[in-house]
């Protein structure tokens, strides 16, 4: 269970177990994959419509 602690400087820090920390790691990966997929679709549509031409 995550616990909140205050260090010497008075800053608040949340301490988690390794399992809790690993569970939140996938959220960033999902965003990156979603944005990459959206950009790929946009580039494919731009190529298909003719807005972008390849040099060869």
mmCIF file of N, CA, C and O in Angstrom, residues 6-56:
data_model
loop_
_atom_site.group_PDB
_atom_site.id
_atom_site.type_symbol
_atom_site.label_atom_id
_atom_site.label_comp_id
_atom_site.label_asym_id
_atom_site.label_seq_id
_atom_site.Cartn_x
_atom_site.Cartn_y
_atom_site.Cartn_z
ATOM 1 N N UNK A 6 7.158 12.576 4.677
ATOM 2 C CA UNK A 6 7.753 13.908 4.530
ATOM 3 C C UNK A 6 9.240 13.785 4.825
ATOM 4 O O UNK A 6 9.631 13.244 5.857
ATOM 5 N N UNK A 7 10.082 14.293 3.920
ATOM 6 C CA UNK A 7 11.525 14.194 4.132
ATOM 7 C C UNK A 7 12.029 15.370 4.966
ATOM 8 O O UNK A 7 11.266 16.171 5.474
ATOM 9 N N UNK A 8 13.356 15.463 5.121
ATOM 10 C CA UNK A 8 13.959 16.512 5.954
ATOM 11 C C UNK A 8 13.650 17.918 5.479
ATOM 12 O O UNK A 8 13.548 18.843 6.270
ATOM 13 N N UNK A 9 13.514 18.073 4.152
ATOM 14 C CA UNK A 9 13.261 19.399 3.589
ATOM 15 C C UNK A 9 11.789 19.776 3.632
ATOM 16 O O UNK A 9 11.418 20.861 3.181
ATOM 17 N N UNK A 10 10.950 18.902 4.128
ATOM 18 C CA UNK A 10 9.526 19.177 4.206
ATOM 19 C C UNK A 10 8.755 18.820 2.958
ATOM 20 O O UNK A 10 7.576 19.153 2.841
ATOM 21 N N UNK A 11 9.398 18.150 2.008
ATOM 22 C CA UNK A 11 8.728 17.759 0.779
ATOM 23 C C UNK A 11 8.010 16.424 0.977
ATOM 24 O O UNK A 11 8.500 15.529 1.638
ATOM 25 N N UNK A 12 6.839 16.317 0.368
ATOM 26 C CA UNK A 12 6.034 15.111 0.504
ATOM 27 C C UNK A 12 6.404 14.127 -0.604
ATOM 28 O O UNK A 12 6.503 14.500 -1.766
ATOM 29 N N UNK A 13 6.618 12.881 -0.227
ATOM 30 C CA UNK A 13 6.954 11.824 -1.174
ATOM 31 C C UNK A 13 6.035 10.644 -0.944
ATOM 32 O O UNK A 13 5.680 10.333 0.188
ATOM 33 N N UNK A 14 5.644 9.999 -2.020
ATOM 34 C CA UNK A 14 4.819 8.795 -1.923
ATOM 35 C C UNK A 14 5.702 7.588 -2.154
ATOM 36 O O UNK A 14 6.384 7.498 -3.171
ATOM 37 N N UNK A 15 5.694 6.684 -1.211
ATOM 38 C CA UNK A 15 6.468 5.455 -1.330
ATOM 39 C C UNK A 15 5.524 4.318 -1.686
ATOM 40 O O UNK A 15 4.471 4.164 -1.082
ATOM 41 N N UNK A 16 5.911 3.535 -2.699
ATOM 42 C CA UNK A 16 5.099 2.413 -3.162
ATOM 43 C C UNK A 16 5.908 1.134 -3.113
ATOM 44 O O UNK A 16 7.131 1.162 -3.125
ATOM 45 N N UNK A 17 5.183 0.051 -3.121
ATOM 46 C CA UNK A 17 5.850 -1.233 -3.270
ATOM 47 C C UNK A 17 6.235 -1.387 -4.733
ATOM 48 O O UNK A 17 5.758 -0.658 -5.599
ATOM 49 N N UNK A 18 7.091 -2.354 -5.037
ATOM 50 C CA UNK A 18 7.515 -2.544 -6.429
ATOM 51 C C UNK A 18 6.335 -2.933 -7.316
ATOM 52 O O UNK A 18 6.259 -2.522 -8.468
ATOM 53 N N UNK A 19 5.398 -3.693 -6.782
ATOM 54 C CA UNK A 19 4.231 -4.105 -7.567
ATOM 55 C C UNK A 19 3.369 -2.898 -7.920
ATOM 56 O O UNK A 19 2.910 -2.757 -9.056
ATOM 57 N N UNK A 20 3.144 -2.002 -6.971
ATOM 58 C CA UNK A 20 2.348 -0.798 -7.235
ATOM 59 C C UNK A 20 3.032 0.091 -8.272
ATOM 60 O O UNK A 20 2.369 0.655 -9.145
ATOM 61 N N UNK A 21 4.334 0.215 -8.181
ATOM 62 C CA UNK A 21 5.069 1.057 -9.121
ATOM 63 C C UNK A 21 5.014 0.486 -10.535
ATOM 64 O O UNK A 21 4.878 1.227 -11.505
ATOM 65 N N UNK A 22 5.095 -0.824 -10.656
ATOM 66 C CA UNK A 22 5.063 -1.449 -11.981
ATOM 67 C C UNK A 22 3.684 -1.353 -12.621
ATOM 68 O O UNK A 22 3.568 -1.295 -13.841
ATOM 69 N N UNK A 23 2.635 -1.343 -11.854
ATOM 70 C CA UNK A 23 1.288 -1.285 -12.410
ATOM 71 C C UNK A 23 1.028 0.042 -13.111
ATOM 72 O O UNK A 23 0.263 0.096 -14.065
ATOM 73 N N UNK A 24 1.632 1.113 -12.687
ATOM 74 C CA UNK A 24 1.419 2.412 -13.311
ATOM 75 C C UNK A 24 2.329 2.674 -14.494
ATOM 76 O O UNK A 24 2.168 3.659 -15.199
ATOM 77 N N UNK A 25 3.271 1.802 -14.773
ATOM 78 C CA UNK A 25 4.261 2.033 -15.820
ATOM 79 C C UNK A 25 3.674 1.900 -17.223
ATOM 80 O O UNK A 25 4.183 2.485 -18.157
ATOM 81 N N UNK A 26 2.605 1.152 -17.390
ATOM 82 C CA UNK A 26 2.071 0.904 -18.726
ATOM 83 C C UNK A 26 1.264 2.069 -19.280
ATOM 84 O O UNK A 26 1.006 2.116 -20.469
ATOM 85 N N UNK A 27 0.844 2.999 -18.465
ATOM 86 C CA UNK A 27 0.015 4.106 -18.938
ATOM 87 C C UNK A 27 0.761 4.947 -19.976
ATOM 88 O O UNK A 27 0.188 5.318 -20.999
ATOM 89 N N UNK A 28 2.024 5.230 -19.754
ATOM 90 C CA UNK A 28 2.815 6.012 -20.704
ATOM 91 C C UNK A 28 3.015 5.286 -22.019
ATOM 92 O O UNK A 28 2.983 5.887 -23.090
ATOM 93 N N UNK A 29 3.197 3.985 -21.948
ATOM 94 C CA UNK A 29 3.402 3.190 -23.150
ATOM 95 C C UNK A 29 2.141 3.203 -24.006
ATOM 96 O O UNK A 29 2.216 3.315 -25.240
ATOM 97 N N UNK A 30 0.988 3.129 -23.381
ATOM 98 C CA UNK A 30 -0.282 3.153 -24.115
ATOM 99 C C UNK A 30 -0.435 4.478 -24.863
ATOM 100 O O UNK A 30 -0.841 4.507 -26.028
ATOM 101 N N UNK A 31 -0.099 5.593 -24.199
ATOM 102 C CA UNK A 31 -0.193 6.906 -24.855
ATOM 103 C C UNK A 31 0.741 6.990 -26.058
ATOM 104 O O UNK A 31 0.370 7.468 -27.127
ATOM 105 N N UNK A 32 1.965 6.529 -25.900
ATOM 106 C CA UNK A 32 2.948 6.588 -26.995
ATOM 107 C C UNK A 32 2.479 5.734 -28.171
ATOM 108 O O UNK A 32 2.551 6.158 -29.327
ATOM 109 N N UNK A 33 1.983 4.543 -27.889
ATOM 110 C CA UNK A 33 1.508 3.682 -28.965
ATOM 111 C C UNK A 33 0.289 4.289 -29.672
ATOM 112 O O UNK A 33 0.182 4.228 -30.895
ATOM 113 N N UNK A 34 -0.613 4.871 -28.906
ATOM 114 C CA UNK A 34 -1.798 5.491 -29.499
ATOM 115 C C UNK A 34 -1.454 6.669 -30.390
ATOM 116 O O UNK A 34 -1.982 6.803 -31.507
ATOM 117 N N UNK A 35 -0.559 7.518 -29.932
ATOM 118 C CA UNK A 35 -0.146 8.680 -30.721
ATOM 119 C C UNK A 35 0.613 8.236 -31.967
ATOM 120 O O UNK A 35 0.405 8.771 -33.062
ATOM 121 N N UNK A 36 1.471 7.232 -31.828
ATOM 122 C CA UNK A 36 2.217 6.719 -32.982
ATOM 123 C C UNK A 36 1.269 6.141 -34.033
ATOM 124 O O UNK A 36 1.438 6.368 -35.231
ATOM 125 N N UNK A 37 0.264 5.411 -33.580
ATOM 126 C CA UNK A 37 -0.707 4.841 -34.506
ATOM 127 C C UNK A 37 -1.482 5.945 -35.221
ATOM 128 O O UNK A 37 -1.699 5.883 -36.434
ATOM 129 N N UNK A 38 -1.870 6.984 -34.482
ATOM 130 C CA UNK A 38 -2.603 8.097 -35.097
ATOM 131 C C UNK A 38 -1.751 8.804 -36.149
ATOM 132 O O UNK A 38 -2.242 9.126 -37.240
ATOM 133 N N UNK A 39 -0.479 9.035 -35.848
ATOM 134 C CA UNK A 39 0.407 9.674 -36.826
ATOM 135 C C UNK A 39 0.613 8.807 -38.062
ATOM 136 O O UNK A 39 0.701 9.320 -39.178
ATOM 137 N N UNK A 40 0.677 7.505 -37.865
ATOM 138 C CA UNK A 40 0.824 6.586 -38.996
ATOM 139 C C UNK A 40 -0.405 6.634 -39.896
ATOM 140 O O UNK A 40 -0.284 6.653 -41.127
ATOM 141 N N UNK A 41 -1.576 6.665 -39.291
ATOM 142 C CA UNK A 41 -2.811 6.744 -40.072
ATOM 143 C C UNK A 41 -2.872 8.059 -40.836
ATOM 144 O O UNK A 41 -3.227 8.086 -42.024
ATOM 145 N N UNK A 42 -2.502 9.155 -40.191
ATOM 146 C CA UNK A 42 -2.507 10.466 -40.854
ATOM 147 C C UNK A 42 -1.534 10.462 -42.043
ATOM 148 O O UNK A 42 -1.862 10.945 -43.130
ATOM 149 N N UNK A 43 -0.340 9.913 -41.846
ATOM 150 C CA UNK A 43 0.642 9.855 -42.940
ATOM 151 C C UNK A 43 0.138 8.978 -44.075
ATOM 152 O O UNK A 43 0.308 9.312 -45.254
ATOM 153 N N UNK A 44 -0.507 7.869 -43.757
ATOM 154 C CA UNK A 44 -1.053 6.992 -44.794
ATOM 155 C C UNK A 44 -2.147 7.672 -45.596
ATOM 156 O O UNK A 44 -2.207 7.543 -46.821
ATOM 157 N N UNK A 45 -3.005 8.386 -44.902
ATOM 158 C CA UNK A 45 -4.051 9.125 -45.604
ATOM 159 C C UNK A 45 -3.457 10.225 -46.482
ATOM 160 O O UNK A 45 -3.916 10.440 -47.607
ATOM 161 N N UNK A 46 -2.454 10.918 -45.978
ATOM 162 C CA UNK A 46 -1.821 11.986 -46.753
ATOM 163 C C UNK A 46 -1.155 11.420 -48.003
ATOM 164 O O UNK A 46 -1.210 12.023 -49.077
ATOM 165 N N UNK A 47 -0.540 10.252 -47.885
ATOM 166 C CA UNK A 47 0.060 9.604 -49.060
ATOM 167 C C UNK A 47 -1.017 9.155 -50.045
ATOM 168 O O UNK A 47 -0.874 9.304 -51.254
ATOM 169 N N UNK A 48 -2.098 8.611 -49.511
ATOM 170 C CA UNK A 48 -3.168 8.110 -50.362
ATOM 171 C C UNK A 48 -3.876 9.211 -51.138
ATOM 172 O O UNK A 48 -4.243 9.037 -52.299
ATOM 173 N N UNK A 49 -4.061 10.337 -50.507
ATOM 174 C CA UNK A 49 -4.758 11.452 -51.149
ATOM 175 C C UNK A 49 -3.834 12.191 -52.102
ATOM 176 O O UNK A 49 -4.287 12.810 -53.059
ATOM 177 N N UNK A 50 -2.536 12.137 -51.868
ATOM 178 C CA UNK A 50 -1.580 12.788 -52.747
ATOM 179 C C UNK A 50 -1.005 14.085 -52.201
ATOM 180 O O UNK A 50 -0.351 14.827 -52.905
ATOM 181 N N UNK A 51 -1.279 14.369 -50.932
ATOM 182 C CA UNK A 51 -0.719 15.576 -50.319
ATOM 183 C C UNK A 51 0.783 15.447 -50.111
ATOM 184 O O UNK A 51 1.510 16.434 -50.065
ATOM 185 N N UNK A 52 1.254 14.208 -49.979
ATOM 186 C CA UNK A 52 2.680 13.940 -49.801
ATOM 187 C C UNK A 52 3.099 13.016 -50.942
ATOM 188 O O UNK A 52 2.431 12.025 -51.217
ATOM 189 N N UNK A 53 4.206 13.327 -51.591
ATOM 190 C CA UNK A 53 4.729 12.445 -52.626
ATOM 191 C C UNK A 53 6.107 11.954 -52.205
ATOM 192 O O UNK A 53 6.893 12.695 -51.617
ATOM 193 N N UNK A 54 6.367 10.702 -52.509
ATOM 194 C CA UNK A 54 7.668 10.129 -52.185
ATOM 195 C C UNK A 54 8.660 10.485 -53.275
ATOM 196 O O UNK A 54 8.283 10.637 -54.450
ATOM 197 N N UNK A 55 9.950 10.617 -52.943
ATOM 198 C CA UNK A 55 10.935 11.057 -53.935
ATOM 199 C C UNK A 55 11.209 10.060 -55.053
ATOM 200 O O UNK A 55 11.800 10.395 -56.054
ATOM 201 N N UNK A 56 10.796 8.839 -54.939
ATOM 202 C CA UNK A 56 11.047 7.849 -55.990
ATOM 203 C C UNK A 56 9.783 7.562 -56.635
ATOM 204 O O UNK A 56 9.179 7.059 -57.265
#
